[in-house]
Amino acid sequence: MEKRFYITTPIYYVNDVPHIGHAYTTLACDVLARYKRARGFEVFFLTGTDEHGQKVEKAAYTKGETPLELADRVVKRFQALWDKLDISHTDFIRTSQERHKKGVRQLFRKIESAGDIYLGAYEDWYCTPCETFWTETQLLDGCCPDCGRSTEKLKEESYFFRMSKYQQALLDHIEANPDFIQPRTRRNEILNFVREGLRDLSISRTSFSWGIPVPGNERHVIYVWFDALTNYITALGYPDDPDGDVRKFWPADVHVIGKDILRFHTVYWPTFLLAAGIPLPKKVFAHGWWTVEGQKMSKSLANVVEPNMLVDKYGVDAIRYFLMREVPFGLDGDFSHTSLVHRINSDLANDLGNLVSRSTAMLNKYFGGALPAPGPSTARDDAFVARFPTAVRNLDTQMNDLAFNKALQTIWDLVGAANKYIDETAPWSLAKKDEDREKLATVMYNLIEAIRLIGLMSAPFLPNTGSRILDILGLDGADTSLEGRDAWGGLQPGTKVEKAEPLFPRIETE
Ligand code: MSP
C-alpha cells in the first residue's frame, strides 16, 4: 500500500492578523507533516484562509476597502508568517479562489439533489462575531454562549440542511471509530451534544453578499461554515479531478483544529459529507487554547502575542520548540516570557547545545575530528545504546497520537542520558592513558552517533537545528529522512566531524 498522509489546518479568518494561536495550529501540523515525510509518506499539507462572511465584509467597509482588497492584504501576512516559521505546506487555499467556489457550489447541488436541502425561514438570535445562530435557551443572559458578546434577533428566508436526518448515522460513526474525535474528552462532549438531538441547519444568508451565491438563487449566499469546511476537498480538486488528489488523499488523515471549532468539524462537516456520499475524515484533533501571562489574549487587553516579533528575538526553532514542548497537545496552556526564556536556556542552550559542543570539541581534541570505530563495550555503553531503538519506537507512537510534548520528552530524555554518559565515562580522564584509547573510542563513537539520531528525531520540530547537526556530522543536512536511517550505527567510522559553534545562545535575563 502506498504511504500517503493528508493533514489540514483550519483556514484562518482574514479579519484578524495572525497571532500565536494561529501559529500554534499551523506549527503542530507542520511538525507532523515533516515527521510523516521523514517516514517516507507522500504528504499533502493544506492551509489557507477563510475569506467570506459578514465579519470580513464589515471589517473591509469600515476600512474603506473591498472585502477582496482586505483579504489580499491579510493573506500576505499569513503567508509571510508561514515562511518565517518554516511551515512546509503543500498548498494554500483561499476561499475567494474560483477552484474553491466551484467545488462549494457543486457540493451544495449534490446535497440538494439528494433531497437534503430545502428552503425555509429562520428566526433566531445571531452572533455576528461567531457567525452563529443560537436558540433562546442557548443564550447566556441574552449573549452568545461562546464569546459572550451581544446577539440580535434575525428573521431570514434560508436554505436548510437536513442535519437532523444524520443524527443516528453520525452517532454510529463516532461510536464505531473511537479515534475519530480526539482527545477523548472532546469526543464525549460531542457524543453528548449529538445525543441531545440535531436540528436542521441554516446554510444560507440573505443579510450580506460577500460569499458564494446559492446555485439557482443568487439572493442567498452560502453559510460561511458550509463554504469554509469544504476547502478540505476543494483544495484536492473536488469535484473535477476524481482521479487526481481527491482519490489520492481523501479521506484526510487528520484535521487539526482548536477546541473552539470542534462542533463545526465533528457535527456539521461529517453530516454534509454523509449527505453527499463522501467518506469522512479519519480523525479530528482539537487542541487547547493559549492564554498570555495568565490572561485571555485579546485586542482590548493589548496582550496579543505577535509571532514575528518572537521569531526575530529568539529564533524560529526556539519558538517552535517552546510551543510544542510547553503544553500537552489538547490541553490549554499559558504563554509567558519567563517560561519561554527558561525553556530556551535549559533545554536548548544547556542540554542540547552543550551536548553537541562538548562532544564535537572532544572528538576534535582527541581524534582530530575523525570518528573512530567503537572499541569493546561495557555494560554502561550497552545500556546507553539500548535506549535508542526504544526511543525511536516511542517517538513513532507519540507522533501518530499527536502527543508532541511527549515526543519531545522522549528526545530530550536521550539528550539527558547522553550528557550523563559524558559525566560518567569522563572522556577527559580516558584521554590521559594510552591503554584507555579503545574505551575512549567507544564513548566518542556512541556520543556522536547519539547526536546523529537526536538530530534526525528532532528535525521535524527544529528543522534548522536538525539540519545543522547533520551538517556538523559531515552528513547532508537537507536529508532528514528517518526511514532506514533510524537504527543505531549509521555513522561510518572515519567521518569528519566539525567542532560545533553553540547551537543556541543563552538568553540573558536581568
Ligand atoms: N475560519 C475558521 C476556521 C474554518 S476551518 C474550515 C476559524 N478561523 S480563526 O482564524 O478564528 O481560528 C483558526 C484557529 O486558530 C483555530 O483552530 C483556533 O482554535 C486557533 N486559535 C485562535 N486563537 C487561539 C488561542 N488563543 N490559542 C490557541 N489557538 C487559538 O476559526
PDB file of C-alpha atoms in Angstrom, residues 201-318:
ATOM      1  CA  LEU A 201     -29.047  23.730   9.954  1.00  0.00           C
ATOM      2  CA  SER A 202     -29.489  27.044   8.225  1.00  0.00           C
ATOM      3  CA  ILE A 203     -26.942  27.089   5.414  1.00  0.00           C
ATOM      4  CA  SER A 204     -27.630  30.335   3.572  1.00  0.00           C
ATOM      5  CA  ARG A 205     -27.860  34.041   4.375  1.00  0.00           C
ATOM      6  CA  THR A 206     -29.530  36.983   2.713  1.00  0.00           C
ATOM      7  CA  SER A 207     -28.316  39.727   5.066  1.00  0.00           C
ATOM      8  CA  PHE A 208     -25.000  40.315   3.292  1.00  0.00           C
ATOM      9  CA  SER A 209     -23.462  39.495  -0.040  1.00  0.00           C
ATOM     10  CA  TRP A 210     -19.751  38.690   0.433  1.00  0.00           C
ATOM     11  CA  GLY A 211     -19.870  34.978  -0.166  1.00  0.00           C
ATOM     12  CA  ILE A 212     -20.673  32.271  -2.667  1.00  0.00           C
ATOM     13  CA  PRO A 213     -24.162  32.651  -4.181  1.00  0.00           C
ATOM     14  CA  VAL A 214     -26.523  29.706  -3.762  1.00  0.00           C
ATOM     15  CA  PRO A 215     -26.743  27.960  -7.150  1.00  0.00           C
ATOM     16  CA  GLY A 216     -30.044  28.954  -8.717  1.00  0.00           C
ATOM     17  CA  ASN A 217     -30.942  31.649  -6.133  1.00  0.00           C
ATOM     18  CA  GLU A 218     -28.450  34.469  -6.129  1.00  0.00           C
ATOM     19  CA  ARG A 219     -30.247  36.383  -3.375  1.00  0.00           C
ATOM     20  CA  HIS A 220     -28.680  33.928  -0.948  1.00  0.00           C
ATOM     21  CA  VAL A 221     -25.054  33.369  -0.141  1.00  0.00           C
ATOM     22  CA  ILE A 222     -23.888  30.050   1.221  1.00  0.00           C
ATOM     23  CA  TYR A 223     -23.326  29.986   5.002  1.00  0.00           C
ATOM     24  CA  VAL A 224     -19.689  30.692   5.724  1.00  0.00           C
ATOM     25  CA  TRP A 225     -19.079  27.407   7.585  1.00  0.00           C
ATOM     26  CA  PHE A 226     -20.504  25.334   4.728  1.00  0.00           C
ATOM     27  CA  ASP A 227     -18.208  27.302   2.430  1.00  0.00           C
ATOM     28  CA  ALA A 228     -15.141  27.101   4.703  1.00  0.00           C
ATOM     29  CA  LEU A 229     -15.294  23.416   5.644  1.00  0.00           C
ATOM     30  CA  THR A 230     -15.497  22.414   2.013  1.00  0.00           C
ATOM     31  CA  ASN A 231     -11.944  23.750   1.495  1.00  0.00           C
ATOM     32  CA  TYR A 232     -10.641  20.409   2.684  1.00  0.00           C
ATOM     33  CA  ILE A 233     -11.859  18.792  -0.532  1.00  0.00           C
ATOM     34  CA  THR A 234     -11.834  21.683  -2.995  1.00  0.00           C
ATOM     35  CA  ALA A 235      -8.088  22.050  -2.445  1.00  0.00           C
ATOM     36  CA  LEU A 236      -7.715  18.484  -3.690  1.00  0.00           C
ATOM     37  CA  GLY A 237      -9.631  19.372  -6.838  1.00  0.00           C
ATOM     38  CA  TYR A 238     -13.172  18.298  -5.898  1.00  0.00           C
ATOM     39  CA  PRO A 239     -15.248  17.704  -7.963  1.00  0.00           C
ATOM     40  CA  ASP A 240     -13.358  17.953 -11.254  1.00  0.00           C
ATOM     41  CA  ASP A 241     -10.454  15.728 -10.606  1.00  0.00           C
ATOM     42  CA  PRO A 242     -11.860  12.423  -9.352  1.00  0.00           C
ATOM     43  CA  ASP A 243      -8.731  10.532 -10.289  1.00  0.00           C
ATOM     44  CA  GLY A 244      -6.271  13.105  -9.007  1.00  0.00           C
ATOM     45  CA  ASP A 245      -5.595  14.272  -5.481  1.00  0.00           C
ATOM     46  CA  VAL A 246      -9.124  13.565  -4.261  1.00  0.00           C
ATOM     47  CA  ARG A 247      -8.635   9.881  -4.892  1.00  0.00           C
ATOM     48  CA  LYS A 248      -5.037  10.028  -3.723  1.00  0.00           C
ATOM     49  CA  PHE A 249      -5.536  11.890  -0.457  1.00  0.00           C
ATOM     50  CA  TRP A 250      -9.173  11.829   0.631  1.00  0.00           C
ATOM     51  CA  PRO A 251     -10.274  10.990   3.302  1.00  0.00           C
ATOM     52  CA  ALA A 252      -7.956  13.260   5.272  1.00  0.00           C
ATOM     53  CA  ASP A 253      -5.841  11.549   7.891  1.00  0.00           C
ATOM     54  CA  VAL A 254      -6.323  14.388  10.333  1.00  0.00           C
ATOM     55  CA  HIS A 255      -7.960  17.786  10.578  1.00  0.00           C
ATOM     56  CA  VAL A 256      -6.093  19.662  13.305  1.00  0.00           C
ATOM     57  CA  ILE A 257      -8.207  22.398  14.879  1.00  0.00           C
ATOM     58  CA  GLY A 258      -8.638  24.401  18.078  1.00  0.00           C
ATOM     59  CA  LYS A 259     -11.262  23.315  20.586  1.00  0.00           C
ATOM     60  CA  ASP A 260     -13.471  26.323  19.736  1.00  0.00           C
ATOM     61  CA  ILE A 261     -14.308  24.962  16.292  1.00  0.00           C
ATOM     62  CA  LEU A 262     -14.858  21.346  17.250  1.00  0.00           C
ATOM     63  CA  ARG A 263     -18.598  21.191  16.610  1.00  0.00           C
ATOM     64  CA  PHE A 264     -18.254  22.522  13.094  1.00  0.00           C
ATOM     65  CA  HIS A 265     -15.706  19.830  12.286  1.00  0.00           C
ATOM     66  CA  THR A 266     -17.283  16.876  14.036  1.00  0.00           C
ATOM     67  CA  VAL A 267     -21.003  17.503  13.518  1.00  0.00           C
ATOM     68  CA  TYR A 268     -21.590  19.834  10.574  1.00  0.00           C
ATOM     69  CA  TRP A 269     -18.779  18.673   8.302  1.00  0.00           C
ATOM     70  CA  PRO A 270     -19.324  14.924   8.725  1.00  0.00           C
ATOM     71  CA  THR A 271     -23.070  15.238   8.175  1.00  0.00           C
ATOM     72  CA  PHE A 272     -22.518  17.281   4.995  1.00  0.00           C
ATOM     73  CA  LEU A 273     -20.205  14.540   3.793  1.00  0.00           C
ATOM     74  CA  LEU A 274     -22.650  11.773   4.750  1.00  0.00           C
ATOM     75  CA  ALA A 275     -25.364  13.526   2.759  1.00  0.00           C
ATOM     76  CA  ALA A 276     -23.064  13.853  -0.243  1.00  0.00           C
ATOM     77  CA  GLY A 277     -21.896  10.247  -0.012  1.00  0.00           C
ATOM     78  CA  ILE A 278     -18.277  11.271   0.563  1.00  0.00           C
ATOM     79  CA  PRO A 279     -16.156   9.354   3.105  1.00  0.00           C
ATOM     80  CA  LEU A 280     -15.499  11.054   6.441  1.00  0.00           C
ATOM     81  CA  PRO A 281     -12.066  12.276   7.570  1.00  0.00           C
ATOM     82  CA  LYS A 282     -10.234   9.715   9.675  1.00  0.00           C
ATOM     83  CA  LYS A 283      -9.526  11.962  12.607  1.00  0.00           C
ATOM     84  CA  VAL A 284     -10.298  15.389  14.013  1.00  0.00           C
ATOM     85  CA  PHE A 285      -7.912  16.507  16.745  1.00  0.00           C
ATOM     86  CA  ALA A 286      -8.788  19.552  18.836  1.00  0.00           C
ATOM     87  CA  HIS A 287      -6.005  21.317  20.689  1.00  0.00           C
ATOM     88  CA  GLY A 288      -6.389  23.703  23.615  1.00  0.00           C
ATOM     89  CA  TRP A 289      -6.091  27.454  23.854  1.00  0.00           C
ATOM     90  CA  TRP A 290      -3.220  29.666  24.899  1.00  0.00           C
ATOM     91  CA  THR A 291      -3.610  32.382  27.443  1.00  0.00           C
ATOM     92  CA  VAL A 292      -0.912  35.018  27.820  1.00  0.00           C
ATOM     93  CA  GLU A 293       0.677  35.600  31.200  1.00  0.00           C
ATOM     94  CA  GLY A 294      -2.486  34.108  32.699  1.00  0.00           C
ATOM     95  CA  GLN A 295      -4.974  36.177  30.699  1.00  0.00           C
ATOM     96  CA  LYS A 296      -7.131  35.588  27.677  1.00  0.00           C
ATOM     97  CA  MET A 297      -5.469  37.002  24.564  1.00  0.00           C
ATOM     98  CA  SER A 298      -7.476  39.899  23.246  1.00  0.00           C
ATOM     99  CA  LYS A 299      -7.078  43.071  21.271  1.00  0.00           C
ATOM    100  CA  SER A 300      -8.685  45.091  24.052  1.00  0.00           C
ATOM    101  CA  LEU A 301      -6.121  43.851  26.568  1.00  0.00           C
ATOM    102  CA  ALA A 302      -3.397  44.627  24.037  1.00  0.00           C
ATOM    103  CA  ASN A 303      -1.667  41.386  25.007  1.00  0.00           C
ATOM    104  CA  VAL A 304      -1.808  39.639  21.647  1.00  0.00           C
ATOM    105  CA  VAL A 305       1.460  37.789  21.161  1.00  0.00           C
ATOM    106  CA  GLU A 306       2.882  38.628  17.781  1.00  0.00           C
ATOM    107  CA  PRO A 307       4.817  35.668  16.397  1.00  0.00           C
ATOM    108  CA  ASN A 308       7.053  37.678  14.021  1.00  0.00           C
ATOM    109  CA  MET A 309       8.481  39.607  16.924  1.00  0.00           C
ATOM    110  CA  LEU A 310       9.143  36.395  18.868  1.00  0.00           C
ATOM    111  CA  VAL A 311      10.952  34.796  15.945  1.00  0.00           C
ATOM    112  CA  ASP A 312      13.102  37.896  15.454  1.00  0.00           C
ATOM    113  CA  LYS A 313      14.025  37.916  19.103  1.00  0.00           C
ATOM    114  CA  TYR A 314      14.530  34.223  19.872  1.00  0.00           C
ATOM    115  CA  GLY A 315      14.825  32.402  16.554  1.00  0.00           C
ATOM    116  CA  VAL A 316      12.375  30.181  14.764  1.00  0.00           C
ATOM    117  CA  ASP A 317      13.464  26.831  16.189  1.00  0.00           C
ATOM    118  CA  ALA A 318      13.291  28.115  19.758  1.00  0.00           C
TER     119      ALA A 318
END
